[in-house]
């Protein structure tokens, strides 16, 4: 039986929460209302991360145990104050995606069953030129968060050596994301190449711990630096996003000093609001300085390996190597 809707104030707006007692996370008996209230509590720093960014919604309309899907087009019936931006997919097709400009958008989307917010690394009107370089550290089987922390430390060293400042956060799982503000002067292909150059330098320094191998059969027990998360239409969960884990963990912004002393399970919808109130936003200064990627592009261009495979749904890209795993490749395979 559905519970009676409630209305919650968010700034000058009121957000209607339908069926607020619906259980979204059965393991901890977390309800839809609690998820929406969490998002209201972190709306200020979260809107800073999302503002003016086309944003894909990862929706779990039946809770964490149900099916989920990515909402890449603005949902039908969206209020007129929910702004949109037109984005282009690798296929050339376009879509109008939500583009948050005010905090009320966040609980409104949460009422639709949104757990994660996946912003593009661009801001309107420069939707074809990223202003954020993102590095996704993905522990492979046999590795864990502690290994990702070690790789992140070397990644930080490479960034510093190239005059860039990165901001780390937990992914909400076992991984780590590192964000760098950049000038929106390069396209997606250039920024992806910069990430490849950066990742290869990390791999060169710690080959036993880090890998850029696209094919899983070649990664071994190492942390994968997922360069294809920098490709057009690939996104990662924003800071402060609730993840689809049984514990309702959160992707938590951290300082570099904090990174080595935490467990990603420390951060969930119950703990994060208090941490925000007591410690503030570790990424508060992320917009204070923006950087160029020229030196990272030099790292890419100086490596004889050249281009790397794109995700399988992409059209064949210029200079791309064979899109087949090495163990199945034939000499005549294009």
XYZ file of C-alpha atoms in Angstrom:
334
model
C 0.000 0.000 0.000
C 1.425 3.355 -1.015
C 2.060 5.882 1.736
C 0.676 9.399 1.593
C 2.766 11.949 -0.277
C 4.643 14.612 1.683
C 5.913 18.036 0.689
C 9.398 19.193 1.620
C 10.674 22.787 1.342
C 13.828 23.404 -0.702
C 14.693 27.082 -0.847
C 11.791 28.904 -2.451
C 10.313 25.706 -3.848
C 8.352 22.786 -2.450
C 9.145 19.256 -3.592
C 6.395 16.653 -3.474
C 7.645 13.214 -2.431
C 5.327 10.429 -3.524
C 5.156 7.178 -1.537
C 7.770 8.408 0.973
C 7.757 5.211 3.067
C 8.723 2.987 0.150
C 11.821 1.016 1.161
C 14.713 1.700 -1.197
C 17.501 -0.116 0.676
C 16.028 -3.216 2.391
C 19.228 -4.261 4.167
C 19.119 -1.067 6.249
C 15.400 -0.282 5.847
C 16.189 3.074 4.227
C 13.133 4.718 2.737
C 12.603 6.941 -0.252
C 11.977 9.909 2.046
C 15.303 9.369 3.778
C 17.117 9.395 0.429
C 15.354 12.613 -0.610
C 16.124 14.213 2.777
C 19.762 13.188 2.401
C 19.903 14.986 -0.927
C 18.352 18.106 0.555
C 21.059 18.086 3.261
C 23.896 18.003 0.689
C 22.189 20.091 -1.991
C 24.543 23.061 -1.629
C 27.839 21.297 -2.444
C 26.143 18.909 -4.866
C 24.626 21.686 -6.965
C 28.113 23.188 -7.148
C 29.286 19.934 -8.733
C 26.282 19.718 -11.088
C 25.482 23.324 -11.934
C 25.203 23.964 -15.688
C 26.320 20.410 -16.468
C 24.173 18.098 -18.616
C 23.416 15.310 -16.167
C 22.338 11.710 -16.667
C 20.131 10.269 -13.925
C 20.706 6.716 -12.751
C 17.237 5.687 -11.602
C 16.241 2.835 -9.308
C 12.464 3.208 -9.308
C 12.015 -0.049 -7.354
C 14.921 0.507 -4.991
C 18.384 -0.964 -4.929
C 17.184 -4.544 -5.435
C 15.227 -3.678 -8.592
C 16.233 -2.911 -12.149
C 17.927 0.429 -12.822
C 18.370 2.486 -15.948
C 20.103 5.643 -17.178
C 17.756 8.544 -17.933
C 19.582 10.478 -20.639
C 16.639 12.626 -21.728
C 14.675 15.020 -19.567
C 11.826 13.038 -17.938
C 8.299 13.742 -19.138
C 6.389 16.086 -16.861
C 9.494 17.863 -15.586
C 8.729 21.291 -14.047
C 9.504 24.291 -16.233
C 12.226 25.361 -13.806
C 14.238 22.224 -14.612
C 16.633 23.510 -17.246
C 18.000 21.344 -20.055
C 20.996 21.246 -22.369
C 21.368 19.550 -25.736
C 24.137 16.971 -25.863
C 25.422 14.880 -28.774
C 26.106 11.169 -28.557
C 28.986 9.440 -30.405
C 26.406 8.262 -32.971
C 25.651 11.876 -33.847
C 22.172 11.759 -32.340
C 21.227 14.459 -29.840
C 19.159 14.637 -26.676
C 17.924 17.260 -24.250
C 19.281 16.287 -20.845
C 18.583 17.920 -17.495
C 21.077 20.647 -16.653
C 20.795 21.548 -12.943
C 20.878 25.234 -12.082
C 19.328 25.234 -8.597
C 19.231 22.948 -5.537
C 15.563 21.941 -5.892
C 16.405 19.935 -9.016
C 18.268 17.419 -6.853
C 15.416 16.260 -4.552
C 13.003 16.519 -7.491
C 15.144 13.980 -9.377
C 15.581 11.892 -6.232
C 11.790 11.587 -5.977
C 11.926 9.911 -9.399
C 14.130 7.185 -7.966
C 17.460 8.764 -8.861
C 20.327 7.504 -6.722
C 23.368 8.648 -8.734
C 23.817 11.872 -10.634
C 26.172 11.465 -13.607
C 27.210 14.896 -14.908
C 29.057 15.363 -18.164
C 32.527 16.944 -17.743
C 31.286 20.076 -19.518
C 29.308 23.195 -18.670
C 26.896 25.051 -20.874
C 27.346 26.585 -23.323
C 30.644 24.744 -24.045
C 29.089 21.271 -24.223
C 31.717 19.975 -26.673
C 34.723 21.149 -24.644
C 35.308 19.532 -21.238
C 36.249 21.721 -18.300
C 37.009 18.735 -16.071
C 39.579 15.996 -16.540
C 38.524 12.832 -14.722
C 40.581 9.797 -13.790
C 38.784 6.623 -12.688
C 40.887 4.188 -10.646
C 39.139 0.811 -10.867
C 40.526 -2.020 -8.691
C 40.525 -5.342 -10.555
C 39.889 -8.761 -8.955
C 42.586 -9.419 -6.393
C 42.973 -5.731 -5.561
C 41.026 -3.406 -3.290
C 40.547 0.169 -2.135
C 43.944 0.200 -0.383
C 45.604 -0.592 -3.711
C 43.639 2.190 -5.393
C 44.908 4.580 -2.707
C 48.517 3.636 -3.525
C 47.948 4.244 -7.237
C 46.172 7.518 -6.484
C 49.250 8.690 -4.588
C 51.426 8.162 -7.659
C 48.773 9.770 -9.842
C 48.960 12.825 -7.615
C 52.740 12.936 -8.083
C 52.365 12.855 -11.873
C 49.768 15.622 -11.748
C 52.030 17.784 -9.592
C 54.977 17.118 -11.897
C 52.838 18.468 -14.732
C 51.620 21.513 -12.813
C 48.085 20.268 -12.127
C 46.058 19.907 -8.935
C 43.716 16.939 -8.519
C 40.824 16.460 -6.120
C 40.113 12.876 -5.005
C 36.857 11.259 -3.952
C 35.668 7.769 -3.224
C 33.622 6.224 -5.998
C 31.163 4.882 -3.440
C 32.571 1.404 -4.055
C 36.172 0.163 -4.058
C 37.444 2.740 -6.520
C 38.694 6.324 -6.480
C 37.956 9.234 -8.799
C 40.317 12.180 -9.236
C 39.059 15.436 -10.755
C 41.084 18.261 -12.328
C 39.599 21.551 -13.515
C 40.848 22.418 -16.984
C 40.280 25.223 -19.441
C 37.503 24.351 -21.935
C 39.850 24.716 -24.892
C 40.105 21.063 -25.969
C 37.585 18.592 -27.353
C 36.724 15.157 -25.969
C 39.325 13.411 -28.108
C 42.117 15.643 -26.810
C 41.030 15.277 -23.180
C 40.809 11.489 -23.520
C 44.323 11.495 -24.993
C 45.503 13.595 -22.042
C 44.061 11.020 -19.634
C 45.775 8.222 -21.564
C 49.090 10.082 -21.359
C 48.624 10.649 -17.639
C 47.601 7.044 -17.005
C 50.514 5.628 -18.965
C 52.971 7.679 -16.927
C 51.432 6.293 -13.719
C 51.696 2.789 -15.195
C 55.333 3.407 -16.148
C 56.191 4.374 -12.575
C 54.369 1.505 -10.861
C 53.817 -1.258 -13.453
C 53.137 -3.894 -10.796
C 50.279 -1.869 -9.292
C 48.692 0.062 -12.166
C 47.578 -0.786 -15.694
C 46.080 0.910 -18.730
C 45.272 -2.413 -20.441
C 41.801 -2.111 -21.983
C 41.312 -5.884 -22.240
C 40.557 -7.566 -18.926
C 42.662 -10.599 -19.791
C 45.755 -8.352 -19.742
C 45.099 -6.405 -16.532
C 46.090 -8.959 -13.908
C 45.768 -8.053 -10.233
C 46.326 -4.368 -10.770
C 44.315 -1.141 -10.596
C 42.943 -0.156 -13.990
C 43.115 3.519 -14.959
C 39.954 3.671 -17.042
C 40.832 6.220 -19.734
C 37.576 5.599 -21.604
C 35.620 7.321 -18.868
C 36.954 10.452 -20.565
C 35.239 9.588 -23.852
C 32.150 11.491 -24.990
C 28.949 10.316 -23.257
C 30.896 8.435 -20.566
C 30.280 9.759 -17.073
C 31.068 8.930 -13.469
C 28.876 9.420 -10.419
C 29.210 12.907 -8.989
C 30.550 13.735 -5.570
C 27.803 13.333 -2.945
C 25.887 10.815 -5.092
C 24.229 7.858 -3.400
C 25.378 4.607 -4.997
C 23.362 1.491 -5.664
C 25.013 -0.542 -2.905
C 23.193 -2.374 -0.093
C 24.583 0.126 2.443
C 23.575 3.237 0.472
C 27.185 4.393 0.310
C 28.073 7.843 -1.003
C 30.791 9.100 -3.349
C 32.645 11.264 -0.848
C 34.965 14.202 -1.622
C 38.197 13.959 0.349
C 41.499 15.713 0.807
C 44.642 13.836 -0.155
C 45.578 13.550 3.512
C 42.236 11.925 4.328
C 42.355 9.440 1.471
C 44.762 6.993 3.112
C 42.893 6.897 6.417
C 39.337 6.044 5.354
C 37.201 3.072 4.423
C 34.722 3.763 1.594
C 31.985 2.185 3.721
C 32.484 5.029 6.219
C 30.411 7.245 3.931
C 26.683 6.664 3.564
C 23.466 8.668 3.698
C 23.522 8.652 7.505
C 27.138 9.685 8.113
C 27.816 12.129 5.284
C 25.477 14.992 6.332
C 27.187 15.203 9.740
C 30.628 15.019 8.147
C 29.702 17.832 5.787
C 28.462 19.941 8.707
C 31.594 19.340 10.784
C 34.328 19.253 8.127
C 32.904 21.181 5.187
C 33.385 20.324 1.521
C 36.854 18.972 0.716
C 36.365 20.156 -2.878
C 35.275 23.679 -1.984
C 38.267 25.196 -3.794
C 38.134 23.058 -6.932
C 37.071 26.009 -9.100
C 39.742 28.340 -7.723
C 42.280 27.426 -10.401
C 42.009 25.886 -13.853
C 44.789 24.220 -15.787
C 45.988 23.380 -19.267
C 46.624 19.847 -20.499
C 49.475 20.584 -22.891
C 52.063 18.561 -20.957
C 49.714 15.568 -20.695
C 49.150 15.680 -24.432
C 52.931 15.634 -24.852
C 53.055 12.479 -22.725
C 50.473 10.930 -25.030
C 52.138 11.963 -28.285
C 55.588 10.797 -27.132
C 54.371 7.246 -26.430
C 54.779 4.959 -29.462
C 51.672 2.943 -28.525
C 49.472 5.741 -29.812
C 45.687 5.389 -29.756
C 43.781 2.969 -27.499
C 40.505 1.114 -28.165
C 37.249 2.979 -27.642
C 34.171 1.453 -25.969
C 32.386 -1.117 -28.175
C 29.353 1.083 -28.917
C 31.522 3.787 -30.520
C 32.013 4.173 -34.255
C 35.502 3.208 -35.381
C 37.751 6.131 -34.472
C 40.796 7.455 -36.380
C 43.983 5.590 -35.506
C 42.172 3.134 -33.249
C 43.789 -0.329 -32.964
C 41.935 -3.611 -33.430
C 38.776 -3.737 -31.357
C 39.131 -7.391 -30.396
C 40.708 -8.949 -27.326
C 44.274 -10.105 -27.993
C 43.618 -13.813 -27.370
C 41.002 -13.824 -30.135
C 42.744 -11.552 -32.609
C 43.768 -12.869 -36.043
C 46.423 -11.287 -38.216
C 43.749 -10.290 -40.751
C 41.365 -8.759 -38.150
C 40.696 -5.061 -38.794
